[in-house]
């Protein structure tokens, strides 16, 4: 509008100087040219800087291999990566990128997955291991069976999710868009008001021919009432900057979703970033989230006169023929410690109590107090150790050999690495934590004590998890639910923020609003830190955009002209407008330097 007005008045005053539109003193061709130049420069720099916020997507797209080496009819063929079909056998050599998702059939190697998951160390791959498209094979050669190709690969799904998140709008952005849309109409109305005021009264009351432009040695001279009023009106149109208001939020959201993707944190939309900053309570599922989801041997406590290795070996021999998860854990622990685990000569499971076995002439019992009592053994001397283990949420089993108590073996669902560290970081961020589990309260409280969780929600059936989330929300809490994304799906969907952890390759199928590619619990902290840093940038951008317009529009309208006799030229107004937009994007780019504390940042 400003450029058009300046050009039109220039044409009229050039060909019809006596028409009453300011005459020769009100020819603004140079203003129109410089306005155009500054606006184009500003848009170019804005596009350049905004393009850098999409660097995460470009990095991911560069990971996509273009060719694959497949075995068909017993012969090796090199084909385009998009031509690989599910079920094809694909060969990968050292230094090559994996073209599609699959499962290793043969060979051994270490694969660098840092570009997708943020995992810094190469991950060992052997038969049965899953591999992902775009990751880099480091050392060995191997073959794998393609399971997901084309748009179904993990890399393609991640790119699609990041693109969708960057295109989505947060609630705060919708407000900014509404303000920017009405702002344009308001500025045009204000420019008309400025023209009318200076044309009817302001020029006569305040105009001084010795007035000058800001940052210019020249003076206005006898410009005439129409030319002066039009000059200030055009300046108001040009100096106002709805662009800065409109781009304050999306530029930061694009940078934030890209930054999250760098660390294996996928926000499904800009609304997830905003929601994360409002969370005050984090509910963590126990099994598979805080813990490994499978029991492990935690303690082997021999009775006097019995070596711990023998106690564990006897327990393993008794359980080697069992399919019970606790038995499998005992056998696995014995083999990991290099103990021979032979099959017993005879074996009998006693439902609800334990097992009984004969091995090399010895009678082995493994089980509860009740089993020992049934076989005439007194367990009173072990009661103190039994209760101590059970108070820690462990399952304690008694081992007896040839009618004598040999010791205790305890199993528990062990914590994942960094669980304590992650919960402590959440508490430092001012978030209350809760554990949600179907386990008994004693076990849940033991796990909660180990990791430092504030609140225990125990003995909750899977279909009751949604009700527990709703109950917390009814207390006025903003709840984030962290789960494995499968049996926790309803609770993840109901929470204000659902975080699906350790999603691996099925990222598009998750219910969560935030998807963590790895099972590293510290990524929960990274998600909250990235979200908070992003919203800080949004608020900084909006503050700058509104502050600029609040200060610049009165200056351009001549509000201070009666005191200083200075006028903002349209050219300077255009430069200020371009700088305003550029400052917003440059401030957003500072987010590229952000590193979450959980990833080694300050």
Coordinates of C-alpha atoms in Angstrom, one line a residue:
X1 CA 0.0 0.0 0.0
X2 CA 2.8 2.4 0.9
X3 CA 4.7 1.8 -2.3
X4 CA 1.6 2.1 -4.4
X5 CA 0.6 5.4 -2.7
X6 CA 4.1 6.9 -3.1
X7 CA 4.3 5.9 -6.8
X8 CA 0.8 7.2 -7.6
X9 CA 1.3 10.6 -6.0
X10 CA 4.7 10.9 -7.7
X11 CA 3.1 10.3 -11.1
X12 CA 0.3 12.8 -10.4
X13 CA 2.6 15.5 -9.2
X14 CA 5.0 14.9 -12.1
X15 CA 2.4 15.4 -14.8
X16 CA -0.1 17.6 -13.0
X17 CA 2.0 19.7 -10.4
X18 CA -0.9 22.1 -10.0
X19 CA -3.6 19.5 -9.2
X20 CA -3.3 20.2 -5.5
X21 CA -1.5 17.0 -4.4
X22 CA 1.6 18.7 -3.0
X23 CA 3.3 19.7 -6.3
X24 CA 7.0 19.2 -7.0
X25 CA 7.8 18.9 -3.3
X26 CA 5.7 15.8 -3.0
X27 CA 7.3 13.5 -5.6
X28 CA 8.2 10.2 -3.8
X29 CA 9.7 8.1 -6.6
X30 CA 12.9 7.5 -4.7
X31 CA 10.9 6.5 -1.7
X32 CA 9.0 3.9 -3.8
X33 CA 12.2 2.5 -5.2
X34 CA 14.0 2.3 -1.8
X35 CA 10.8 0.9 -0.1
X36 CA 10.8 -1.9 -2.7
X37 CA 14.5 -2.6 -2.3
X38 CA 14.4 -2.7 1.5
X39 CA 11.3 -4.9 1.5
X40 CA 12.8 -7.4 -1.0
X41 CA 16.1 -7.4 1.0
X42 CA 14.1 -8.0 4.2
X43 CA 12.1 -10.9 2.6
X44 CA 15.2 -12.4 1.2
X45 CA 17.0 -12.4 4.6
X46 CA 13.9 -13.6 6.3
X47 CA 13.6 -16.5 3.8
X48 CA 17.3 -17.3 4.3
X49 CA 17.1 -17.4 8.1
X50 CA 13.8 -19.2 8.1
X51 CA 15.3 -21.8 5.7
X52 CA 17.9 -22.5 8.3
X53 CA 15.3 -23.5 10.8
X54 CA 14.3 -26.3 8.5
X55 CA 17.8 -27.7 8.4
X56 CA 16.8 -30.7 10.5
X57 CA 14.5 -31.9 7.7
X58 CA 17.1 -31.4 5.0
X59 CA 19.7 -33.3 7.1
X60 CA 17.2 -36.2 7.5
X61 CA 16.4 -36.2 3.7
X62 CA 20.1 -36.3 2.9
X63 CA 20.3 -39.6 4.9
X64 CA 18.0 -41.4 2.4
X65 CA 20.2 -43.7 0.3
X66 CA 19.5 -43.7 -3.4
X67 CA 20.6 -47.3 -4.2
X68 CA 20.4 -50.7 -2.6
X69 CA 22.2 -54.0 -3.2
X70 CA 19.7 -56.9 -3.2
X71 CA 19.9 -60.6 -3.9
X72 CA 17.3 -61.9 -6.4
X73 CA 17.4 -65.3 -8.0
X74 CA 20.7 -66.0 -6.3
X75 CA 22.4 -63.0 -7.9
X76 CA 23.3 -59.6 -6.5
X77 CA 21.7 -56.6 -8.2
X78 CA 22.1 -52.9 -7.6
X79 CA 18.6 -51.2 -7.7
X80 CA 17.1 -47.8 -6.7
X81 CA 16.3 -47.8 -3.0
X82 CA 12.6 -47.1 -3.8
X83 CA 12.6 -50.4 -5.8
X84 CA 13.3 -52.6 -2.8
X85 CA 10.3 -54.8 -1.9
X86 CA 9.3 -56.2 1.5
X87 CA 11.0 -59.6 1.9
X88 CA 14.0 -58.8 -0.3
X89 CA 17.4 -59.8 1.0
X90 CA 19.6 -56.7 1.1
X91 CA 23.4 -56.6 1.4
X92 CA 25.3 -53.9 3.2
X93 CA 29.0 -53.3 3.1
X94 CA 31.2 -51.3 5.6
X95 CA 30.7 -47.5 5.1
X96 CA 27.3 -47.8 3.4
X97 CA 24.0 -46.4 4.5
X98 CA 21.2 -48.9 5.1
X99 CA 18.6 -48.3 2.4
X100 CA 15.4 -49.7 4.1
X101 CA 14.2 -51.0 7.4
X102 CA 14.7 -54.7 8.1
X103 CA 15.9 -57.5 10.3
X104 CA 19.5 -58.9 10.1
X105 CA 19.8 -62.4 8.7
X106 CA 23.5 -63.0 8.7
X107 CA 26.7 -61.2 9.6
X108 CA 27.8 -58.9 12.4
X109 CA 28.5 -55.1 12.5
X110 CA 28.2 -51.9 14.4
X111 CA 25.8 -49.3 13.1
X112 CA 25.8 -45.6 13.7
X113 CA 22.2 -44.6 14.5
X114 CA 23.0 -41.1 15.9
X115 CA 21.4 -39.3 13.0
X116 CA 18.0 -40.8 13.9
X117 CA 18.0 -41.6 17.6
X118 CA 20.8 -39.3 18.9
X119 CA 22.6 -42.4 20.3
X120 CA 26.2 -41.4 20.3
X121 CA 27.8 -44.9 20.3
X122 CA 27.5 -47.4 17.4
X123 CA 25.0 -50.1 18.1
X124 CA 26.0 -53.7 17.6
X125 CA 23.9 -55.7 15.1
X126 CA 23.8 -59.4 14.6
X127 CA 21.2 -62.0 13.4
X128 CA 17.7 -61.0 14.6
X129 CA 18.5 -57.3 15.3
X130 CA 16.5 -54.5 13.7
X131 CA 18.2 -52.0 11.4
X132 CA 16.8 -48.6 10.2
X133 CA 17.0 -46.8 6.9
X134 CA 19.5 -44.0 6.7
X135 CA 21.8 -45.3 9.5
X136 CA 25.4 -45.9 8.7
X137 CA 27.1 -49.3 8.7
X138 CA 30.5 -48.9 10.3
X139 CA 32.6 -52.0 10.4
X140 CA 31.3 -55.4 9.2
X141 CA 29.2 -56.6 6.3
X142 CA 25.8 -58.2 6.8
X143 CA 22.6 -59.1 5.0
X144 CA 19.1 -58.3 6.2
X145 CA 15.5 -59.0 5.2
X146 CA 13.5 -55.8 4.2
X147 CA 10.5 -55.3 6.4
X148 CA 9.5 -51.7 5.8
X149 CA 10.2 -49.8 2.5
X150 CA 9.5 -46.5 0.8
X151 CA 7.2 -44.3 2.9
X152 CA 6.9 -46.9 5.6
X153 CA 10.5 -46.8 6.8
X154 CA 11.4 -45.2 10.1
X155 CA 13.3 -42.4 8.4
X156 CA 10.4 -41.5 6.0
X157 CA 8.0 -41.5 8.9
X158 CA 10.3 -39.3 11.0
X159 CA 10.6 -36.8 8.1
X160 CA 6.8 -36.8 7.6
X161 CA 6.2 -36.2 11.3
X162 CA 8.7 -33.3 11.5
X163 CA 7.1 -31.7 8.4
X164 CA 3.6 -32.1 9.8
X165 CA 4.7 -30.6 13.1
X166 CA 6.4 -27.6 11.5
X167 CA 3.3 -27.0 9.4
X168 CA 0.9 -27.2 12.4
X169 CA -0.1 -24.2 14.5
X170 CA 0.1 -23.9 18.3
X171 CA -2.8 -22.1 20.1
X172 CA -0.5 -19.1 20.8
X173 CA 0.2 -18.9 17.0
X174 CA -3.5 -18.8 16.2
X175 CA -3.8 -15.8 18.5
X176 CA -0.8 -14.1 16.9
X177 CA -2.3 -14.7 13.4
X178 CA -5.6 -13.2 14.5
X179 CA -3.8 -10.2 15.9
X180 CA -1.7 -9.8 12.7
X181 CA -4.9 -10.1 10.5
X182 CA -6.7 -7.4 12.4
X183 CA -3.5 -5.4 12.7
X184 CA -3.4 -4.7 9.0
X185 CA -6.9 -3.3 8.9
X186 CA -6.1 -1.2 12.0
X187 CA -3.0 0.2 10.5
X188 CA -4.8 1.3 7.3
X189 CA -7.4 3.0 9.4
X190 CA -4.7 4.7 11.5
X191 CA -2.9 5.9 8.3
X192 CA -6.1 7.5 7.1
X193 CA -6.6 9.1 10.5
X194 CA -3.0 10.4 10.4
X195 CA -3.6 11.9 7.0
X196 CA -6.8 13.6 8.0
X197 CA -5.3 15.1 11.2
X198 CA -2.2 16.5 9.5
X199 CA -4.2 17.7 6.5
X200 CA -6.9 19.5 8.5
X201 CA -5.1 20.7 11.6
X202 CA -1.6 19.4 12.3
X203 CA 0.1 21.1 9.4
X204 CA -1.3 24.5 10.2
X205 CA -0.5 24.1 13.9
X206 CA 2.9 22.5 14.0
X207 CA 4.6 22.5 10.5
X208 CA 8.1 24.0 10.3
X209 CA 9.9 24.3 6.9
X210 CA 13.2 23.8 8.7
X211 CA 12.1 20.3 9.7
X212 CA 14.3 17.4 8.7
X213 CA 14.3 13.6 8.3
X214 CA 15.7 11.5 11.0
X215 CA 19.3 10.5 10.1
X216 CA 19.3 12.9 7.2
X217 CA 20.9 16.4 6.8
X218 CA 18.3 17.6 4.4
X219 CA 15.2 19.7 5.3
X220 CA 11.6 19.4 4.2
X221 CA 11.1 23.0 3.0
X222 CA 7.8 24.1 1.7
X223 CA 6.3 20.7 1.0
X224 CA 2.7 21.7 1.2
X225 CA -0.1 20.4 3.4
X226 CA -1.2 17.5 1.2
X227 CA 2.4 16.3 0.6
X228 CA 3.2 16.5 4.3
X229 CA 0.1 14.7 5.4
X230 CA 0.6 12.0 2.7
X231 CA 4.3 11.6 3.7
X232 CA 3.3 10.8 7.3
X233 CA 0.5 8.5 6.2
X234 CA 2.8 6.5 4.0
X235 CA 5.4 6.3 6.7
X236 CA 2.8 4.8 9.1
X237 CA 1.8 2.2 6.5
X238 CA 5.4 1.2 5.8
X239 CA 6.9 1.3 9.4
X240 CA 4.2 -1.0 10.8
X241 CA 5.2 -4.6 10.7
X242 CA 2.6 -7.3 10.9
X243 CA 5.2 -9.7 9.4
X244 CA 7.2 -9.8 12.6
X245 CA 4.0 -10.6 14.6
X246 CA 2.9 -13.3 12.1
X247 CA 6.3 -15.1 11.9
X248 CA 7.2 -14.8 15.6
X249 CA 5.6 -18.1 16.5
X250 CA 6.0 -20.3 13.4
X251 CA 9.7 -19.6 13.0
X252 CA 10.4 -20.6 16.6
X253 CA 8.2 -23.7 16.3
X254 CA 10.0 -24.8 13.2
X255 CA 13.4 -24.4 14.9
X256 CA 12.1 -26.2 18.0
X257 CA 10.7 -29.3 16.2
X258 CA 14.0 -29.5 14.3
X259 CA 16.0 -29.2 17.5
X260 CA 13.9 -32.0 19.1
X261 CA 14.5 -34.3 16.1
X262 CA 18.3 -33.8 16.5
X263 CA 17.9 -35.6 19.9
X264 CA 15.4 -38.3 18.9
X265 CA 12.5 -36.3 20.3
X266 CA 9.6 -36.0 17.8
X267 CA 6.9 -33.5 18.5
X268 CA 3.7 -34.4 16.5
X269 CA 2.6 -30.8 16.4
X270 CA 3.3 -27.3 17.6
X271 CA 0.5 -27.7 20.1
X272 CA 2.5 -30.5 21.8
X273 CA 5.4 -28.0 22.3
X274 CA 3.1 -25.5 23.9
X275 CA 1.3 -28.1 26.0
X276 CA 4.7 -29.4 27.3
X277 CA 5.5 -26.0 28.8
X278 CA 2.2 -26.1 30.9
X279 CA 2.7 -29.5 32.4
X280 CA 3.1 -29.7 36.2
X281 CA 2.7 -33.5 36.8
X282 CA 4.5 -36.3 35.0
X283 CA 3.0 -39.8 35.4
X284 CA 5.3 -42.6 34.5
X285 CA 4.2 -46.2 33.7
X286 CA 6.4 -48.6 35.7
X287 CA 6.7 -51.8 33.6
X288 CA 8.7 -51.2 30.4
X289 CA 9.1 -47.5 31.1
X290 CA 10.9 -47.1 34.4
X291 CA 11.8 -50.7 34.6
X292 CA 13.1 -53.2 32.0
X293 CA 9.8 -55.2 32.0
X294 CA 11.5 -58.5 32.8
X295 CA 12.7 -59.8 36.1
X296 CA 16.4 -60.1 37.0
X297 CA 18.3 -61.7 39.9
X298 CA 19.2 -58.9 42.3
X299 CA 20.4 -60.8 45.4
X300 CA 22.0 -64.2 46.2
X301 CA 22.2 -64.5 50.0
X302 CA 23.7 -67.8 51.2
X303 CA 23.2 -69.3 54.6
X304 CA 26.2 -70.0 56.7
X305 CA 28.5 -72.6 55.2
X306 CA 27.1 -72.4 51.7
X307 CA 29.0 -70.7 48.8
X308 CA 26.8 -68.2 46.9
X309 CA 27.7 -69.8 43.5
X310 CA 26.3 -73.1 44.7
X311 CA 23.1 -71.5 46.0
X312 CA 22.5 -69.9 42.6
X313 CA 23.5 -73.1 40.7
X314 CA 21.1 -75.2 42.7
X315 CA 18.3 -72.7 42.1
X316 CA 19.0 -72.6 38.4
X317 CA 19.1 -76.4 38.1
X318 CA 15.7 -76.5 39.8
X319 CA 14.3 -73.9 37.4
X320 CA 16.0 -74.9 34.1
X321 CA 13.0 -76.9 33.0
X322 CA 10.5 -74.2 34.2
X323 CA 8.9 -71.6 31.9
X324 CA 8.2 -69.2 34.7
X325 CA 9.7 -65.7 34.2
X326 CA 11.4 -65.8 37.6
X327 CA 12.9 -69.2 36.7
X328 CA 14.2 -67.9 33.4
X329 CA 15.8 -65.0 35.2
X330 CA 17.6 -67.3 37.6
X331 CA 18.9 -69.6 34.9
X332 CA 20.0 -66.5 32.8
X333 CA 21.8 -65.1 35.9
X334 CA 23.6 -68.4 36.5
X335 CA 24.8 -68.7 32.9
X336 CA 25.9 -65.0 32.8
X337 CA 28.2 -65.8 35.8
X338 CA 29.7 -68.8 34.0
X339 CA 28.0 -71.5 36.1
X340 CA 27.1 -74.8 34.6
X341 CA 23.3 -75.3 34.5
X342 CA 22.4 -79.0 33.9
X343 CA 19.0 -80.4 33.6
X344 CA 17.7 -82.2 36.8
X345 CA 17.1 -85.9 37.0
X346 CA 13.5 -85.2 38.0
X347 CA 11.4 -82.0 38.3
X348 CA 8.1 -81.2 39.9
X349 CA 6.3 -77.8 39.9
X350 CA 4.2 -77.1 43.0
X351 CA 1.7 -74.5 41.8
X352 CA 1.8 -71.3 43.9
X353 CA 4.7 -72.5 46.1
X354 CA 7.7 -73.4 44.0
X355 CA 9.6 -76.3 42.5
X356 CA 11.2 -79.5 43.6
X357 CA 14.0 -81.3 41.8
X358 CA 16.5 -84.1 42.1
X359 CA 20.0 -83.6 40.8
X360 CA 23.1 -85.8 41.2
X361 CA 21.6 -87.4 44.3
X362 CA 20.6 -84.1 45.9
X363 CA 17.1 -83.0 46.8
X364 CA 16.6 -79.3 45.8
X365 CA 13.7 -77.1 46.9
X366 CA 13.1 -73.6 45.6
X367 CA 10.1 -71.6 46.6
X368 CA 8.1 -69.9 49.3
X369 CA 7.9 -70.2 53.1
X370 CA 4.8 -72.4 52.6
X371 CA 6.8 -74.9 50.5
X372 CA 9.5 -75.1 53.1
X373 CA 6.9 -75.6 55.9
X374 CA 5.3 -78.4 53.9
X375 CA 8.7 -80.1 53.7
X376 CA 9.3 -79.7 57.4
X377 CA 11.9 -76.9 57.2
X378 CA 12.0 -74.0 59.8
X379 CA 12.4 -70.6 58.1
X380 CA 12.3 -68.4 61.2
X381 CA 16.0 -67.7 61.0
X382 CA 15.7 -66.2 57.5
X383 CA 12.6 -64.2 58.3
X384 CA 14.5 -60.9 58.8
X385 CA 16.3 -61.2 55.4
X386 CA 13.0 -62.2 53.7
X387 CA 11.1 -59.2 55.0
X388 CA 14.0 -56.8 54.1
X389 CA 14.0 -58.0 50.5
X390 CA 10.2 -57.9 50.2
X391 CA 10.1 -54.4 51.6
X392 CA 12.3 -53.4 48.6
X393 CA 9.7 -54.8 46.2
X394 CA 11.6 -57.9 45.5
X395 CA 10.4 -61.5 45.1
X396 CA 12.5 -63.6 47.6
X397 CA 12.7 -67.4 47.2
X398 CA 14.2 -69.8 49.7
X399 CA 16.7 -72.5 48.5
X400 CA 17.0 -75.8 50.4
X401 CA 19.3 -78.7 49.7
X402 CA 19.0 -82.2 51.3
X403 CA 16.7 -80.8 54.0
X404 CA 18.8 -77.8 55.0
X405 CA 18.2 -74.1 54.1
X406 CA 21.0 -73.1 51.8
X407 CA 20.1 -69.4 51.2
X408 CA 17.9 -66.9 49.4
X409 CA 17.6 -65.8 45.8
X410 CA 15.7 -62.5 45.1
X411 CA 14.4 -61.3 41.8
X412 CA 12.9 -58.0 40.7
X413 CA 12.0 -56.0 37.7
X414 CA 15.2 -53.9 37.6
X415 CA 15.3 -50.2 36.8
X416 CA 16.4 -48.9 33.4
X417 CA 19.7 -47.0 33.2
X418 CA 19.4 -43.3 34.1
X419 CA 16.0 -43.7 35.7
X420 CA 17.0 -42.0 38.9
X421 CA 18.9 -39.3 37.0
X422 CA 15.8 -38.6 34.8
X423 CA 13.4 -38.4 37.7
X424 CA 15.7 -36.1 39.6
X425 CA 16.0 -33.8 36.6
X426 CA 12.2 -33.7 36.3
X427 CA 12.0 -32.6 39.9
X428 CA 14.6 -30.0 39.4
X429 CA 12.4 -28.6 36.6
X430 CA 9.6 -28.1 39.2
X431 CA 7.5 -31.1 38.0
X432 CA 5.8 -33.5 40.4
X433 CA 6.2 -37.1 39.5
X434 CA 4.0 -40.2 39.9
X435 CA 4.3 -43.9 39.2
X436 CA 1.4 -45.7 37.6
X437 CA 1.3 -49.5 37.7
X438 CA -0.9 -52.6 38.1
X439 CA 1.6 -54.1 40.6
X440 CA 0.9 -54.3 44.3
X441 CA 1.5 -51.2 46.4
X442 CA 4.6 -52.6 48.2
X443 CA 6.4 -53.2 44.9
X444 CA 5.4 -49.9 43.5
X445 CA 6.5 -48.0 46.6
X446 CA 9.8 -49.7 46.5
X447 CA 10.4 -48.7 42.9
X448 CA 9.3 -45.1 43.8
X449 CA 11.7 -44.9 46.7
X450 CA 14.6 -46.1 44.5
X451 CA 14.0 -43.4 41.8
X452 CA 12.7 -40.6 44.0
X453 CA 9.1 -40.4 42.7
X454 CA 6.7 -38.4 44.8
X455 CA 3.4 -40.2 44.3
X456 CA 2.4 -43.9 43.9
X457 CA -0.7 -45.0 41.9
X458 CA -0.6 -48.8 42.4
X459 CA -2.9 -51.8 41.6
X460 CA -4.4 -49.9 38.6
X461 CA -5.7 -52.2 35.9
X462 CA -4.9 -51.3 32.3
X463 CA -8.5 -50.1 31.6
X464 CA -8.4 -47.9 34.8
X465 CA -5.3 -45.9 33.8
X466 CA -7.4 -43.4 31.9
X467 CA -9.5 -42.8 35.0
X468 CA -6.4 -42.2 37.1
X469 CA -5.2 -39.6 34.6
X470 CA -8.6 -37.9 34.6
X471 CA -8.6 -37.9 38.4
X472 CA -5.3 -36.0 38.5
X473 CA -6.7 -33.6 35.9
X474 CA -9.8 -33.1 38.1
X475 CA -7.4 -31.9 40.8
X476 CA -6.4 -29.1 38.5
X477 CA -3.2 -30.7 37.3
X478 CA -1.8 -30.5 33.8
X479 CA -0.7 -34.1 33.3
X480 CA 1.9 -35.7 31.1
X481 CA 1.7 -39.5 30.7
X482 CA 4.9 -41.4 29.8
X483 CA 4.4 -45.0 28.6
X484 CA 5.4 -47.5 26.0
X485 CA 2.7 -46.4 23.5
X486 CA 0.9 -49.8 23.2
X487 CA -1.0 -50.9 26.3
X488 CA -0.8 -47.3 27.6
X489 CA -2.4 -45.8 24.5
X490 CA -5.7 -44.7 26.0
X491 CA -4.0 -42.9 28.9
X492 CA -1.5 -41.3 26.5
X493 CA -4.3 -40.0 24.4
X494 CA -6.3 -38.7 27.4
X495 CA -3.3 -36.9 29.1
X496 CA -2.6 -33.3 28.3
X497 CA 0.6 -34.5 26.9
X498 CA 1.3 -38.2 25.9
X499 CA 4.9 -39.2 25.7
X500 CA 5.6 -42.6 24.0
X501 CA 9.1 -43.8 24.9
X502 CA 11.3 -46.2 23.0
X503 CA 9.1 -46.3 19.9
X504 CA 11.8 -47.6 17.6
X505 CA 10.6 -47.9 14.0
X506 CA 6.8 -47.7 14.5
X507 CA 6.8 -43.9 15.1
X508 CA 3.7 -43.2 13.0
X509 CA 1.5 -45.6 14.9
X510 CA 2.1 -44.1 18.3
X511 CA -0.7 -42.4 20.3
X512 CA 1.5 -40.0 22.1
X513 CA 1.8 -36.3 21.3
X514 CA 5.6 -36.7 21.7
X515 CA 7.6 -39.7 20.5
X516 CA 11.0 -40.7 21.9
X517 CA 12.9 -42.9 19.5
X518 CA 15.2 -44.3 22.2
X519 CA 14.5 -45.9 25.5
X520 CA 16.7 -43.4 27.3
X521 CA 14.6 -41.9 30.0
X522 CA 16.7 -38.7 29.9
X523 CA 15.0 -38.0 26.6
X524 CA 11.9 -37.1 28.6
X525 CA 13.9 -34.2 30.2
X526 CA 15.2 -33.3 26.7
X527 CA 11.6 -33.0 25.4
X528 CA 10.6 -30.6 28.2
X529 CA 13.8 -28.6 27.9
X530 CA 13.4 -28.2 24.1
X531 CA 9.8 -27.2 24.5
X532 CA 10.5 -24.6 27.2
X533 CA 13.4 -23.2 25.2
X534 CA 11.1 -23.0 22.1
X535 CA 8.3 -21.2 24.0
X536 CA 10.8 -18.7 25.4
X537 CA 11.8 -17.8 21.9
X538 CA 8.2 -17.5 20.9
X539 CA 7.5 -15.1 23.8
X540 CA 10.7 -13.1 23.1
X541 CA 9.8 -12.8 19.4
X542 CA 6.3 -11.7 20.2
X543 CA 7.5 -9.2 22.8
X544 CA 10.0 -7.7 20.2
X545 CA 7.4 -7.6 17.5
X546 CA 4.8 -5.8 19.6
X547 CA 7.3 -3.5 21.2
X548 CA 8.6 -2.5 17.9
X549 CA 5.2 -1.6 16.6
X550 CA 4.2 0.1 19.8
X551 CA 7.2 2.4 19.6
X552 CA 7.6 2.8 15.8
X553 CA 4.0 3.6 14.7
X554 CA 3.6 6.7 17.0
X555 CA 7.0 7.9 15.7
X556 CA 6.0 7.4 12.1
X557 CA 2.7 9.1 12.7
X558 CA 4.4 12.3 13.8
X559 CA 3.3 12.1 17.5
X560 CA 6.7 13.6 18.5
X561 CA 7.0 16.0 15.6
X562 CA 5.7 19.0 17.6
X563 CA 8.5 18.7 20.0
X564 CA 11.5 17.7 17.9
X565 CA 10.5 18.7 14.3
X566 CA 11.8 15.4 13.0
X567 CA 10.1 13.1 10.5
X568 CA 10.7 9.4 9.7
X569 CA 11.3 9.1 6.0
X570 CA 9.5 6.2 4.2
X571 CA 12.9 4.8 3.2
X572 CA 14.0 4.6 6.9
X573 CA 10.6 3.2 7.8
X574 CA 11.1 0.4 5.3
X575 CA 14.6 -0.3 6.6
X576 CA 13.2 -0.5 10.2
X577 CA 10.4 -2.8 9.1
X578 CA 12.9 -5.1 7.4
X579 CA 15.2 -5.1 10.5
X580 CA 12.3 -5.9 12.7
X581 CA 11.4 -9.1 10.7
X582 CA 15.0 -10.0 10.5
X583 CA 15.6 -9.6 14.2
X584 CA 12.8 -12.1 14.9
X585 CA 14.3 -14.8 12.7
X586 CA 17.9 -14.1 14.0
X587 CA 16.6 -14.5 17.5
X588 CA 15.0 -17.8 16.5
X589 CA 18.3 -19.0 15.0
X590 CA 19.9 -18.7 18.5
X591 CA 17.8 -21.8 19.3
X592 CA 20.1 -23.8 17.1
X593 CA 22.8 -23.3 19.7
X594 CA 20.6 -24.7 22.5
X595 CA 21.7 -28.0 24.1
X596 CA 19.5 -29.6 26.7
X597 CA 21.2 -30.2 30.1
X598 CA 20.3 -33.8 29.8
X599 CA 22.5 -33.9 26.7
X600 CA 25.4 -32.1 28.2
X601 CA 24.2 -28.5 27.9
X602 CA 24.5 -25.8 30.5

